CSV table of C-alpha atoms and ligand atoms in Angstrom, one decimal:
chain,number,residue,atom,x,y,z
A,1,UNK,CA,90.0,-43.8,164.8
A,2,UNK,CA,93.8,-43.4,164.5
A,3,UNK,CA,96.2,-46.4,164.0
A,4,UNK,CA,99.8,-46.0,164.5
A,5,UNK,CA,102.2,-48.2,162.6
A,6,UNK,CA,105.7,-49.0,163.9
A,7,UNK,CA,107.5,-49.9,161.0
A,8,UNK,CA,110.7,-52.0,161.2
A,9,UNK,CA,112.7,-53.5,158.5
A,10,UNK,CA,114.2,-56.9,159.4
A,11,UNK,CA,110.7,-58.6,159.2
A,12,UNK,CA,109.8,-57.1,155.9
A,13,UNK,CA,109.0,-59.2,152.7
A,14,UNK,CA,112.3,-60.4,151.0
A,15,UNK,CA,114.6,-59.4,153.8
A,16,UNK,CA,117.0,-61.9,155.0
A,17,UNK,CA,120.5,-60.7,155.2
A,18,UNK,CA,122.4,-57.8,157.1
A,19,UNK,CA,123.2,-55.8,153.8
A,20,UNK,CA,119.3,-55.7,153.3
A,21,UNK,CA,118.8,-53.7,155.9
A,22,UNK,CA,121.9,-51.5,156.0
A,23,UNK,CA,121.4,-48.2,154.8
A,24,UNK,CA,123.6,-47.2,151.7
A,25,UNK,CA,123.8,-50.6,150.3
A,26,UNK,CA,122.3,-51.5,147.0
A,27,UNK,CA,120.3,-54.3,148.4
A,28,UNK,CA,118.9,-51.7,151.0
A,29,UNK,CA,117.8,-49.7,148.1
A,30,UNK,CA,116.0,-52.8,146.5
A,31,UNK,CA,114.4,-53.9,149.8
A,32,UNK,CA,113.1,-50.6,151.0
A,33,UNK,CA,110.7,-50.7,148.2
A,34,UNK,CA,109.1,-54.0,149.5
A,35,UNK,CA,109.3,-52.6,153.1
A,36,UNK,CA,107.3,-50.1,151.7
A,37,UNK,CA,105.0,-52.3,150.0
A,38,UNK,CA,104.6,-54.0,153.6
A,39,UNK,CA,103.8,-50.6,155.1
A,40,UNK,CA,101.5,-49.2,152.5
A,41,UNK,CA,99.5,-52.5,152.6
A,42,UNK,CA,98.8,-51.9,156.2
A,43,UNK,CA,97.8,-48.4,155.8
A,44,UNK,CA,95.1,-49.5,152.9
A,45,UNK,CA,93.8,-52.0,155.3
A,46,UNK,CA,93.5,-49.9,158.1
A,47,UNK,CA,91.8,-47.5,156.2
A,48,UNK,CA,89.4,-49.9,154.7
A,49,UNK,CA,88.7,-50.9,158.2
A,50,UNK,CA,87.5,-47.6,159.3
A,51,UNK,CA,90.5,-45.8,160.4
A,52,UNK,CA,90.7,-42.0,159.5
A,53,UNK,CA,94.1,-41.4,160.3
A,54,UNK,CA,97.3,-43.7,160.0
A,55,UNK,CA,100.5,-42.4,161.1
A,56,UNK,CA,103.6,-44.4,160.4
A,57,UNK,CA,106.7,-44.2,162.7
A,58,UNK,CA,110.0,-45.2,161.1
A,59,UNK,CA,111.7,-47.7,163.4
A,60,UNK,CA,114.6,-49.1,161.8
A,61,UNK,CA,118.2,-48.0,162.2
A,62,UNK,CA,118.5,-44.3,161.0
A,63,UNK,CA,114.7,-44.4,160.9
A,64,UNK,CA,115.1,-43.1,157.2
A,65,UNK,CA,114.0,-46.1,155.0
A,66,UNK,CA,110.6,-45.8,153.9
A,67,UNK,CA,109.6,-44.3,150.4
A,68,UNK,CA,107.4,-41.5,151.1
A,69,UNK,CA,106.3,-40.9,147.7
A,70,UNK,CA,105.1,-44.3,147.4
A,71,UNK,CA,102.7,-44.3,150.4
A,72,UNK,CA,98.9,-43.7,150.2
A,73,UNK,CA,98.4,-39.9,150.4
A,74,UNK,CA,96.1,-40.1,153.4
A,75,UNK,CA,99.0,-41.5,155.3
A,76,UNK,CA,101.7,-39.4,157.4
A,77,UNK,CA,104.9,-40.3,158.4
A,78,UNK,CA,107.4,-39.6,161.2
A,79,UNK,CA,110.8,-39.9,159.8
A,80,UNK,CA,114.3,-39.9,161.5
A,81,UNK,CA,115.7,-39.9,164.8
A,82,UNK,CA,116.0,-39.1,168.0
A,83,UNK,CA,112.5,-39.9,169.4
A,84,UNK,CA,111.9,-40.0,173.1
A,85,UNK,CA,109.8,-43.3,172.8
A,86,UNK,CA,111.6,-44.5,169.7
A,87,UNK,CA,110.0,-47.3,167.8
A,88,UNK,CA,106.8,-46.2,169.4
A,89,UNK,CA,106.8,-42.8,169.1
A,90,UNK,CA,103.5,-40.9,168.8
A,91,UNK,CA,101.6,-43.5,171.2
A,92,UNK,CA,101.8,-41.1,174.1
A,93,UNK,CA,99.4,-38.2,172.9
A,94,UNK,CA,96.2,-40.1,173.9
A,95,UNK,CA,94.8,-40.0,170.5
A,96,UNK,CA,96.0,-43.4,169.2
A,97,UNK,CA,93.4,-46.3,169.2
A,98,UNK,CA,95.7,-49.2,168.2
A,99,UNK,CA,99.2,-49.9,167.0
A,100,UNK,CA,100.6,-52.2,164.2
A,101,UNK,CA,104.3,-53.9,164.5
A,102,UNK,CA,105.1,-54.0,160.6
A,103,UNK,CA,108.2,-55.6,159.8
A,104,UNK,CA,109.2,-56.9,163.4
A,105,UNK,CA,111.5,-59.9,164.2
A,106,UNK,CA,112.3,-62.1,167.1
A,107,UNK,CA,114.6,-61.1,170.0
A,108,UNK,CA,118.5,-61.5,170.7
A,109,UNK,CA,119.3,-65.1,171.3
A,110,UNK,CA,116.0,-66.6,169.7
A,111,UNK,CA,115.6,-68.3,166.5
A,112,UNK,CA,114.4,-66.1,163.6
A,113,UNK,CA,115.6,-64.0,160.5
A,114,UNK,CA,117.9,-61.6,161.7
A,115,UNK,CA,116.9,-61.9,165.4
A,116,UNK,CA,118.2,-59.2,167.6
A,117,UNK,CA,117.1,-56.7,170.0
A,118,UNK,CA,118.1,-53.3,169.5
A,119,UNK,CA,121.9,-53.6,168.9
A,120,UNK,CA,122.5,-56.7,166.9
A,121,UNK,CA,126.2,-57.2,167.6
A,122,UNK,CA,126.4,-56.3,171.4
A,123,UNK,CA,123.3,-57.3,173.1
A,124,UNK,CA,122.9,-61.1,173.2
A,125,UNK,CA,119.9,-61.3,175.3
A,126,UNK,CA,117.2,-59.1,177.0
A,127,UNK,CA,115.0,-60.2,179.8
A,128,UNK,CA,111.9,-58.6,181.0
A,129,UNK,CA,110.8,-59.7,184.5
A,130,UNK,CA,112.8,-63.0,183.8
A,131,UNK,CA,111.3,-63.4,180.3
A,132,UNK,CA,113.4,-63.6,177.1
A,133,UNK,CA,112.2,-60.1,175.3
A,134,UNK,CA,111.9,-59.2,171.6
A,135,UNK,CA,111.3,-55.5,170.7
A,136,UNK,CA,107.8,-56.5,170.0
A,137,UNK,CA,107.5,-57.7,173.7
A,138,UNK,CA,109.2,-54.4,175.1
A,139,UNK,CA,107.1,-52.1,172.6
A,140,UNK,CA,103.7,-53.8,173.7
A,141,UNK,CA,104.5,-53.2,177.3
A,142,UNK,CA,105.3,-49.4,176.6
A,143,UNK,CA,102.0,-49.0,174.4
A,144,UNK,CA,100.0,-50.8,177.2
A,145,UNK,CA,101.2,-47.9,179.5
A,146,UNK,CA,99.3,-45.8,177.5
A,147,UNK,CA,96.2,-48.1,177.1
A,148,UNK,CA,97.0,-48.8,173.2
A,149,UNK,CA,96.5,-52.4,171.9
A,150,UNK,CA,98.6,-54.1,169.2
A,151,UNK,CA,96.1,-54.6,166.4
A,152,UNK,CA,98.6,-56.4,163.9
A,153,UNK,CA,101.9,-57.7,163.5
A,154,UNK,CA,104.1,-59.0,160.5
A,155,UNK,CA,107.3,-60.7,160.1
A,156,UNK,CA,108.7,-63.9,159.7
A,157,UNK,CA,106.5,-67.0,161.0
A,158,UNK,CA,108.7,-67.1,164.2
A,159,UNK,CA,107.8,-63.5,164.8
A,160,UNK,CA,104.1,-64.2,164.5
A,161,UNK,CA,105.0,-67.0,167.2
A,162,UNK,CA,106.6,-64.7,169.5
A,163,UNK,CA,103.6,-62.2,169.1
A,164,UNK,CA,101.3,-65.0,170.3
A,165,UNK,CA,102.7,-64.1,173.7
A,166,UNK,CA,102.5,-60.4,173.9
A,167,UNK,CA,99.5,-59.7,171.6
A,168,UNK,CA,97.3,-62.9,171.5
A,169,UNK,CA,94.3,-61.3,169.8
A,170,UNK,CA,96.1,-59.5,167.1
A,171,UNK,CA,96.2,-60.6,163.6
A,172,UNK,CA,99.5,-61.9,162.6
A,173,UNK,CA,101.0,-61.9,159.0
A,174,UNK,CA,103.9,-64.2,158.2
A,175,UNK,CA,105.6,-62.6,154.9
A,176,UNK,CA,108.5,-65.3,155.2
A,177,UNK,CA,109.1,-68.8,156.6
A,178,UNK,CA,112.3,-69.0,158.7
A,179,UNK,CA,115.2,-71.4,157.7
A,180,UNK,CA,118.2,-69.9,159.4
A,181,UNK,CA,119.3,-66.7,160.7
A,182,UNK,CA,120.0,-65.4,157.2
A,183,UNK,CA,117.7,-67.5,155.3
A,184,UNK,CA,113.9,-67.7,154.4
A,185,UNK,CA,111.3,-68.9,152.3
A,186,UNK,CA,109.8,-65.7,150.9
A,187,UNK,CA,106.6,-64.8,149.4
A,188,UNK,CA,106.2,-62.1,146.7
A,189,UNK,CA,105.4,-58.5,147.7
A,190,UNK,CA,102.1,-58.7,145.8
A,191,UNK,CA,101.1,-61.9,147.8
A,192,UNK,CA,102.3,-60.4,151.1
A,193,UNK,CA,100.6,-57.0,150.5
A,194,UNK,CA,97.4,-58.7,149.7
A,195,UNK,CA,97.8,-60.8,153.1
A,196,UNK,CA,98.7,-57.6,155.2
A,197,UNK,CA,96.0,-55.5,153.6
A,198,UNK,CA,93.2,-58.1,154.4
A,199,UNK,CA,94.5,-58.7,157.8
A,200,UNK,CA,94.8,-55.3,159.0
A,201,UNK,CA,91.3,-54.2,159.1
A,202,UNK,CA,89.4,-56.8,160.8
A,203,UNK,CA,91.1,-56.0,164.2
A,204,UNK,CA,91.2,-52.2,164.1
A,205,UNK,CA,87.2,-52.2,164.2
A,206,UNK,CA,87.3,-53.8,167.2
A,207,UNK,CA,90.6,-53.2,169.3
A,208,UNK,CA,90.2,-53.5,173.1
A,209,UNK,CA,92.2,-51.4,175.3
A,210,UNK,CA,95.0,-53.3,177.5
A,211,UNK,CA,95.3,-52.3,181.1
A,212,UNK,CA,98.6,-51.1,182.2
A,213,UNK,CA,100.2,-54.0,184.4
A,214,UNK,CA,99.6,-53.7,188.1
A,215,UNK,CA,102.5,-53.9,190.4
A,216,UNK,CA,105.8,-51.9,190.3
A,217,UNK,CA,108.1,-51.3,187.6
A,218,UNK,CA,109.1,-54.1,185.5
A,219,UNK,CA,112.9,-55.5,186.0
A,220,UNK,CA,115.0,-55.5,182.6
A,221,UNK,CA,118.2,-57.3,182.2
A,222,UNK,CA,120.3,-57.5,179.1
A,223,UNK,CA,123.2,-59.6,178.1
A,224,UNK,CA,126.2,-57.8,176.5
A,225,UNK,CA,128.8,-59.4,174.2
A,226,UNK,CA,132.3,-58.8,175.2
A,227,UNK,CA,134.7,-56.9,172.8
A,228,UNK,CA,137.5,-59.3,172.3
A,229,UNK,CA,140.0,-56.6,171.7
B,1,ZN,ZN1,114.4,-54.2,165.1
């Protein structure tokens, strides 16, 4: 069994502020260790649950955030950009049995810690077939085209709520509870790692493959912020 982990950073343990996820800042240096801890916990959970291969796809910003040297040696990591399927690169080769969305967040225009859809300051909303879309929903629809189920979602509590819509069966782990866009009640990395590790295996053992949606291509709309200058 091969599991792909799509690893984004805004929904990682301890992260609540733009500088926490901005490469090069001291806070990013600190937070990338907690991000790595979340991802490694998922790796360990899936391996314990019967996966024999885990590939991590870095999905945040420059896609160079995780500390490879701290990951379980059985995992492999796809680092850097550009990649044709971006956040879910690697799902298209027919050998992936399930995908985990680790460190995910809610979409542009929604409540949630660091909520956005792809471009934080320019896209004000994305609608897929009329429904307000998060990156989780968009990526869930992409992986469904390849028959791959979402088997784990981690992020803040509102991200878990959002995931009920696109991955109702997947276990969800809230590593923090939303207070405002830039504030959350955070649990420690030790605790969230234990939560993620224990949530990961259950689903990987009994993942059901989704069927691609019938009908024509979906309609996608987006709102774009106007530059005041
Ligand atoms: Zn994101």
